Tab-separated table of C-alpha atoms in Angstrom:
chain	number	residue	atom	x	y	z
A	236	UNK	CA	81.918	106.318	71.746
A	237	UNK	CA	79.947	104.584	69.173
A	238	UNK	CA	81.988	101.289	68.822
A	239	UNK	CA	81.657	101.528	72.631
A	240	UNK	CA	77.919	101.633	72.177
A	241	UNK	CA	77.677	98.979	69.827
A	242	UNK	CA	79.850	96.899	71.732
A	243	UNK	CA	77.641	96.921	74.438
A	244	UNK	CA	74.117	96.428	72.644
A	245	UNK	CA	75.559	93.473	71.553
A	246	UNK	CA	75.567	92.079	75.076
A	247	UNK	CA	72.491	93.062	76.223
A	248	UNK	CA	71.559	89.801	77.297
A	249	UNK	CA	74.290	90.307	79.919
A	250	UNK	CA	73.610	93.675	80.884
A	251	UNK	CA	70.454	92.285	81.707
A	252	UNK	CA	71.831	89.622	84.286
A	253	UNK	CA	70.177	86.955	81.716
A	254	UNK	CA	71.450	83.546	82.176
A	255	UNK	CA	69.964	82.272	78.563
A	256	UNK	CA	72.857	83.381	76.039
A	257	UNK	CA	73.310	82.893	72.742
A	258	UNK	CA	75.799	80.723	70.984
A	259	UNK	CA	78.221	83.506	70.992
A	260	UNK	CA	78.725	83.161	74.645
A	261	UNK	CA	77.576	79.488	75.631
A	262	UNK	CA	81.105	78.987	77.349
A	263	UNK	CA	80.840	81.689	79.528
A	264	UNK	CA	81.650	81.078	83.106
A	265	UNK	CA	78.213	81.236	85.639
A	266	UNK	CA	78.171	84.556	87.620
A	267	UNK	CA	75.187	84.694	89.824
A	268	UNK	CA	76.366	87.850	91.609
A	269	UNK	CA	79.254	89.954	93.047
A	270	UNK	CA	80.180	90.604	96.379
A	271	UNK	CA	82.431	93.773	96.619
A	272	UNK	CA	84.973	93.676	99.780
A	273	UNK	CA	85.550	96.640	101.595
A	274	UNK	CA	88.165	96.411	104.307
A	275	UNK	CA	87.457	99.789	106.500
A	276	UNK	CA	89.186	101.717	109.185
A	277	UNK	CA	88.826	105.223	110.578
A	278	UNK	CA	87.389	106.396	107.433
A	279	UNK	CA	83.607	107.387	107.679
A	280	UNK	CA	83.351	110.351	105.028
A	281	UNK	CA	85.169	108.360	102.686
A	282	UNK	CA	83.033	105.146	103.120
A	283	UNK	CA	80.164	106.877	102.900
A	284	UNK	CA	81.368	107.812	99.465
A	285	UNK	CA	82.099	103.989	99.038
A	286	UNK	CA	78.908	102.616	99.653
A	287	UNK	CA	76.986	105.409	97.605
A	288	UNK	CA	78.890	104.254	94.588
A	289	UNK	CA	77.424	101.001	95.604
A	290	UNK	CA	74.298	102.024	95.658
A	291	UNK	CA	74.276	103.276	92.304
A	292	UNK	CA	75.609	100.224	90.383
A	293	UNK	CA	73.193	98.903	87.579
A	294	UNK	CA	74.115	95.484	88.313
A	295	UNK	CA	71.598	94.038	90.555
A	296	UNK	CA	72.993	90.630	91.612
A	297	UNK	CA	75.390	92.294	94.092
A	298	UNK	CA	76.409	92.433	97.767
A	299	UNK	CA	78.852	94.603	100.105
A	300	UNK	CA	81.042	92.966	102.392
A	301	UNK	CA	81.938	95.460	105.447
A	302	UNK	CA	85.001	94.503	107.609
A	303	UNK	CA	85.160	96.795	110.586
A	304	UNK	CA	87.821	96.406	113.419
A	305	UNK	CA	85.934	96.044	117.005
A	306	UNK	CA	88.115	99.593	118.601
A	307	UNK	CA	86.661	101.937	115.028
A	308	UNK	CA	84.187	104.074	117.493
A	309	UNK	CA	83.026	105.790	114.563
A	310	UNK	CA	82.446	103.581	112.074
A	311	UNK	CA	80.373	101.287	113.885
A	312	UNK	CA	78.262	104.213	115.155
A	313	UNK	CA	77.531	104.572	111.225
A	314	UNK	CA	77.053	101.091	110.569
A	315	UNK	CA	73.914	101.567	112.920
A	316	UNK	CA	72.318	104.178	110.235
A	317	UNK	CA	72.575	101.881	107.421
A	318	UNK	CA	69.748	99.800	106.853
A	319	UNK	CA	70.160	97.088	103.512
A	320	UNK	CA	69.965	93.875	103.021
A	321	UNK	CA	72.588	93.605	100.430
A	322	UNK	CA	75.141	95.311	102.672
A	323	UNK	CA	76.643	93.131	105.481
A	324	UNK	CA	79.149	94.490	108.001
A	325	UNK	CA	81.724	92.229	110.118
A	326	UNK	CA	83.363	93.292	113.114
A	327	UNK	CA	87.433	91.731	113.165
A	328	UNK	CA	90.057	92.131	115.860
A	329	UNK	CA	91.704	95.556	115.680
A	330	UNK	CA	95.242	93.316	115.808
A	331	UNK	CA	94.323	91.465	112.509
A	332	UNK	CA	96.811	93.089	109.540
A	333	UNK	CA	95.222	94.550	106.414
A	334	UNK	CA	95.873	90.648	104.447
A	335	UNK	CA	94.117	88.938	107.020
A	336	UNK	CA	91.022	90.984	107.027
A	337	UNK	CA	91.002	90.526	103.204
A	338	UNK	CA	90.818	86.875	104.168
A	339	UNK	CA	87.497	87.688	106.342
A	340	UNK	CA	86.582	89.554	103.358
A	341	UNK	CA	85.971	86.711	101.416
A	342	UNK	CA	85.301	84.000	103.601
A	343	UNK	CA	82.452	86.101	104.214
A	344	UNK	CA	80.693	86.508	100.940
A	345	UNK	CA	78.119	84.773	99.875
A	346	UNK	CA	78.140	85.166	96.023
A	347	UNK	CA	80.446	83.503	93.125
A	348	UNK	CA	82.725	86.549	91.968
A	349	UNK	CA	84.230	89.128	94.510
A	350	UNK	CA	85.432	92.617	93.497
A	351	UNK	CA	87.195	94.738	95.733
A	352	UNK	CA	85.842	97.468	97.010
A	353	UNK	CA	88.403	99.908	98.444
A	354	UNK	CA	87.056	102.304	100.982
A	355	UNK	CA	88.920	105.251	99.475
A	356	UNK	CA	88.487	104.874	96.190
A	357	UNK	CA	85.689	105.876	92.796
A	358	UNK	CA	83.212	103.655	90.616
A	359	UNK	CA	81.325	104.479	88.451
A	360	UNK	CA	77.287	103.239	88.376
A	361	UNK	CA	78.495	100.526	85.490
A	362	UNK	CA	81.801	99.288	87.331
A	363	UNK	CA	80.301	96.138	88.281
A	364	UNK	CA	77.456	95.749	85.214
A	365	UNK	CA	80.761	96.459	82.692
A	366	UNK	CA	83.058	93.782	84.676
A	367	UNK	CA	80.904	91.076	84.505
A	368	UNK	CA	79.965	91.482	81.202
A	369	UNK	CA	83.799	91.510	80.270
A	370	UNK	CA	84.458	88.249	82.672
A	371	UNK	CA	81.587	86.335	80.584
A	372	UNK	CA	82.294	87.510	77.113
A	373	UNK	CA	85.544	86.330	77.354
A	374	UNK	CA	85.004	83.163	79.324
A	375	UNK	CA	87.471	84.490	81.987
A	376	UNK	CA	87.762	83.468	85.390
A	377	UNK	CA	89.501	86.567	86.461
A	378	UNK	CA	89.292	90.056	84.737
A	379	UNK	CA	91.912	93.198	85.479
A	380	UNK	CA	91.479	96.715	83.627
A	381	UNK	CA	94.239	96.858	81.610
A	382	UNK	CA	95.515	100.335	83.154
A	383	UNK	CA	94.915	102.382	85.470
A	384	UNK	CA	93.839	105.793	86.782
A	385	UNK	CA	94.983	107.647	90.079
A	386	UNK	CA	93.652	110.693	91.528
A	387	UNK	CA	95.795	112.921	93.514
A	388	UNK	CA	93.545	114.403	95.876
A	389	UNK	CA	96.240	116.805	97.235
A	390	UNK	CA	97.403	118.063	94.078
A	391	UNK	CA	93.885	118.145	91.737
A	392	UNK	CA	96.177	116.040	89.116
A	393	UNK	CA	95.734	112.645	88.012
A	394	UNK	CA	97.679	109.746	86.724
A	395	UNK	CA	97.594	107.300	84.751
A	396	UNK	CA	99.584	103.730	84.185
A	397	UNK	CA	102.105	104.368	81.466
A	398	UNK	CA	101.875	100.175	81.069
A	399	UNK	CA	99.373	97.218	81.326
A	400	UNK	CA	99.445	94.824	83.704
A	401	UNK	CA	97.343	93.748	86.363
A	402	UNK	CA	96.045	96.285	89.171
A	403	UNK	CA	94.243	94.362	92.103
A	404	UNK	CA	91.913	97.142	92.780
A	405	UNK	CA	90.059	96.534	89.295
A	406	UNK	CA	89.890	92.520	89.786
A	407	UNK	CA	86.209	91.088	89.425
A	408	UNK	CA	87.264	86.895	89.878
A	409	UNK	CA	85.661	83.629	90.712
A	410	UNK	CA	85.548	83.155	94.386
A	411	UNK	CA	86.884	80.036	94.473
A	412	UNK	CA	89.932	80.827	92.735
A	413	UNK	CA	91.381	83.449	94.697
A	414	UNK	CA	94.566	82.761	96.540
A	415	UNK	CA	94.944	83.526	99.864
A	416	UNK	CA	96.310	86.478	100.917
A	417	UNK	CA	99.490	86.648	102.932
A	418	UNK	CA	99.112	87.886	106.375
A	419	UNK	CA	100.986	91.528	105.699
A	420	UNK	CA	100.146	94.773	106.155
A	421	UNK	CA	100.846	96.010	102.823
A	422	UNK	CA	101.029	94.202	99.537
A	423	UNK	CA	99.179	90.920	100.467
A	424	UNK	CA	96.915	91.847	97.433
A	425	UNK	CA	99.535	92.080	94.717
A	426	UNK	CA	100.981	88.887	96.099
A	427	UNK	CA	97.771	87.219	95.652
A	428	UNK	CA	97.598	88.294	92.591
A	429	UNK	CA	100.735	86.573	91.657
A	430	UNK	CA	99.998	83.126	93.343
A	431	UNK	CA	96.611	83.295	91.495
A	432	UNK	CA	98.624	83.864	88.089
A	433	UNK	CA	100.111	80.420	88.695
A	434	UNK	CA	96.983	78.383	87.643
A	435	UNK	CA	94.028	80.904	85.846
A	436	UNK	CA	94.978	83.476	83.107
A	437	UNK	CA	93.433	86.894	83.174
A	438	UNK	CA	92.126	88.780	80.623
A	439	UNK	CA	92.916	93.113	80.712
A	440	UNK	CA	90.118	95.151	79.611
A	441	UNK	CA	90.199	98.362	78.395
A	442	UNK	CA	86.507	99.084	78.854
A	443	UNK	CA	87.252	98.999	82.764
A	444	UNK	CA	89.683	101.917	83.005
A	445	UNK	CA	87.343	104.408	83.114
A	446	UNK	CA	84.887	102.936	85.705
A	447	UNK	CA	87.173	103.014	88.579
A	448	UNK	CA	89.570	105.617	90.267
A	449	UNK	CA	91.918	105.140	92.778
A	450	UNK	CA	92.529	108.036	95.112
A	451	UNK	CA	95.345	109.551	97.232
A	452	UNK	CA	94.795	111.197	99.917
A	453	UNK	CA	97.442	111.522	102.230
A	454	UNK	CA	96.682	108.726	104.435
A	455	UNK	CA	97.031	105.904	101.887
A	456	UNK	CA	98.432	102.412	102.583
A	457	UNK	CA	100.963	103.776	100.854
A	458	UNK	CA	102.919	107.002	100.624
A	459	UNK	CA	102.742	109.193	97.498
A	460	UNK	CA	106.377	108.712	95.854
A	461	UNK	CA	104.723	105.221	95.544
A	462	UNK	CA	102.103	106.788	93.282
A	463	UNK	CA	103.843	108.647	91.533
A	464	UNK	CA	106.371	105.536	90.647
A	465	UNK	CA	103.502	103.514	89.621
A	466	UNK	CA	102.091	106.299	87.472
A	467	UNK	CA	102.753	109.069	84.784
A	468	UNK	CA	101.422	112.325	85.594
A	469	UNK	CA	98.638	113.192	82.685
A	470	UNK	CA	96.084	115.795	84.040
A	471	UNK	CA	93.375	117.377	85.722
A	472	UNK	CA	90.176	115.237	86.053
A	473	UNK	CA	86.873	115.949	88.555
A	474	UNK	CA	85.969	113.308	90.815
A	475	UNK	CA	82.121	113.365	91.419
């Protein structure tokens, strides 16, 4: 925990969002703020949890990105309670597939690094604050935690990666550098990732496994033997 401390008073002037570094980090790439893209459907309790996490990131230079499809009843009913200027909802054709909303997703944000922002998932209040401090420390154009964690919602167990590599879900990148996604309705993101991998290199960082948790629920994308491929069972954690 200490290193971890030290570690990050030595970047305070990122914490802080200020532009003026030292020589140490001169090279940096720019980040003037994050949008975080959340691609919703049919999941109000869940979002709600999504957009409290929001709420409670340190980082101040940051926007949500709401894609909604036009038929969700019930999310859109929400969307009327929610009142912020940094939170900006889209309504997209119900027969768009999960890729092609990511698209919208980020034609639709205004800032210069995106992040996504799963409906379904957990971040911590530093998830964004500790991302862009890793993106700018290293110079990076793209940042992945280098594992990650899973929550199995049915089961009170989670998981964690057994290897590194590259998990879309913790991505904070340059806008401009994102491939497109392909027009699928599952695994447009991991093919993204891999057409980005042609021309920027990533760095993993071990300070973001903690700050986000991916969940499963029953109703995933994805089934759970997926999961539990991707994973190796470890323990018990609480979700807050």
């Amino acid at each position: 925990f200490k290193p971890l401390l030290a570690r990050l008073y030595s970047l305070i002037p990122i914490l802080n969002n200020d532009m003026r570094f030292d020589k140490r980090y001169k090279k940096a790439l720019p980040c003037t703020g994050v949008s975080c893209l959340c691609v919703t459907r049919n999941r109000v309790e869940m979002l709600k949890r999504a957009i409290e996490c929001f709420n409670k990131q340190t980082y101040k230079q940051r926007e949500l990105i709401i894609m909604v499809p036009a038929d969700d009843v019930a999310t859109l009913q929400y969307k009327e309670t929610i009142l912020q200027d940094n939170i900006f909802w889209y309504i997209d054709d119900p027969k768009l597939t999960l890729g092609e909303r990511r698209n919208l997703s980020v034609e639709n944000a205004h800032l210069s690094h995106v992040m996504i922002w799963d409906d379904d998932d957990w971040y911590s209040n530093y998830r964004i604050q500790i991302a862009v401090m890793e993106l700018m420390a290293r110079n990076a154009a793209v940042v992945f935690a280098d594992r990650s964690i899973i929550y199995n919602n049915n089961t009170g167990t989670f998981s964690i990666s057994t290897n590194r590599g590259m998990r879309e879900g913790t991505m904070i990148a340059q806008k401009s550098l994102l491939a497109k996604y392909p027009p699928w309705p599952r695994a447009s993101d991991t093919e993204m990732v891999r057409q980005m991998m042609e021309y920027t290199k990533p760095y993993l960082s071990d300070l973001l496994n903690e700050h986000y948790i991916r969940i499963y629920h029953g109703s995933n994308v994805w089934d759970e033997n997926h999961f539990n491929i991707l994973m190796h069972i470890h323990g018990r954690p609480h979700i807050p």
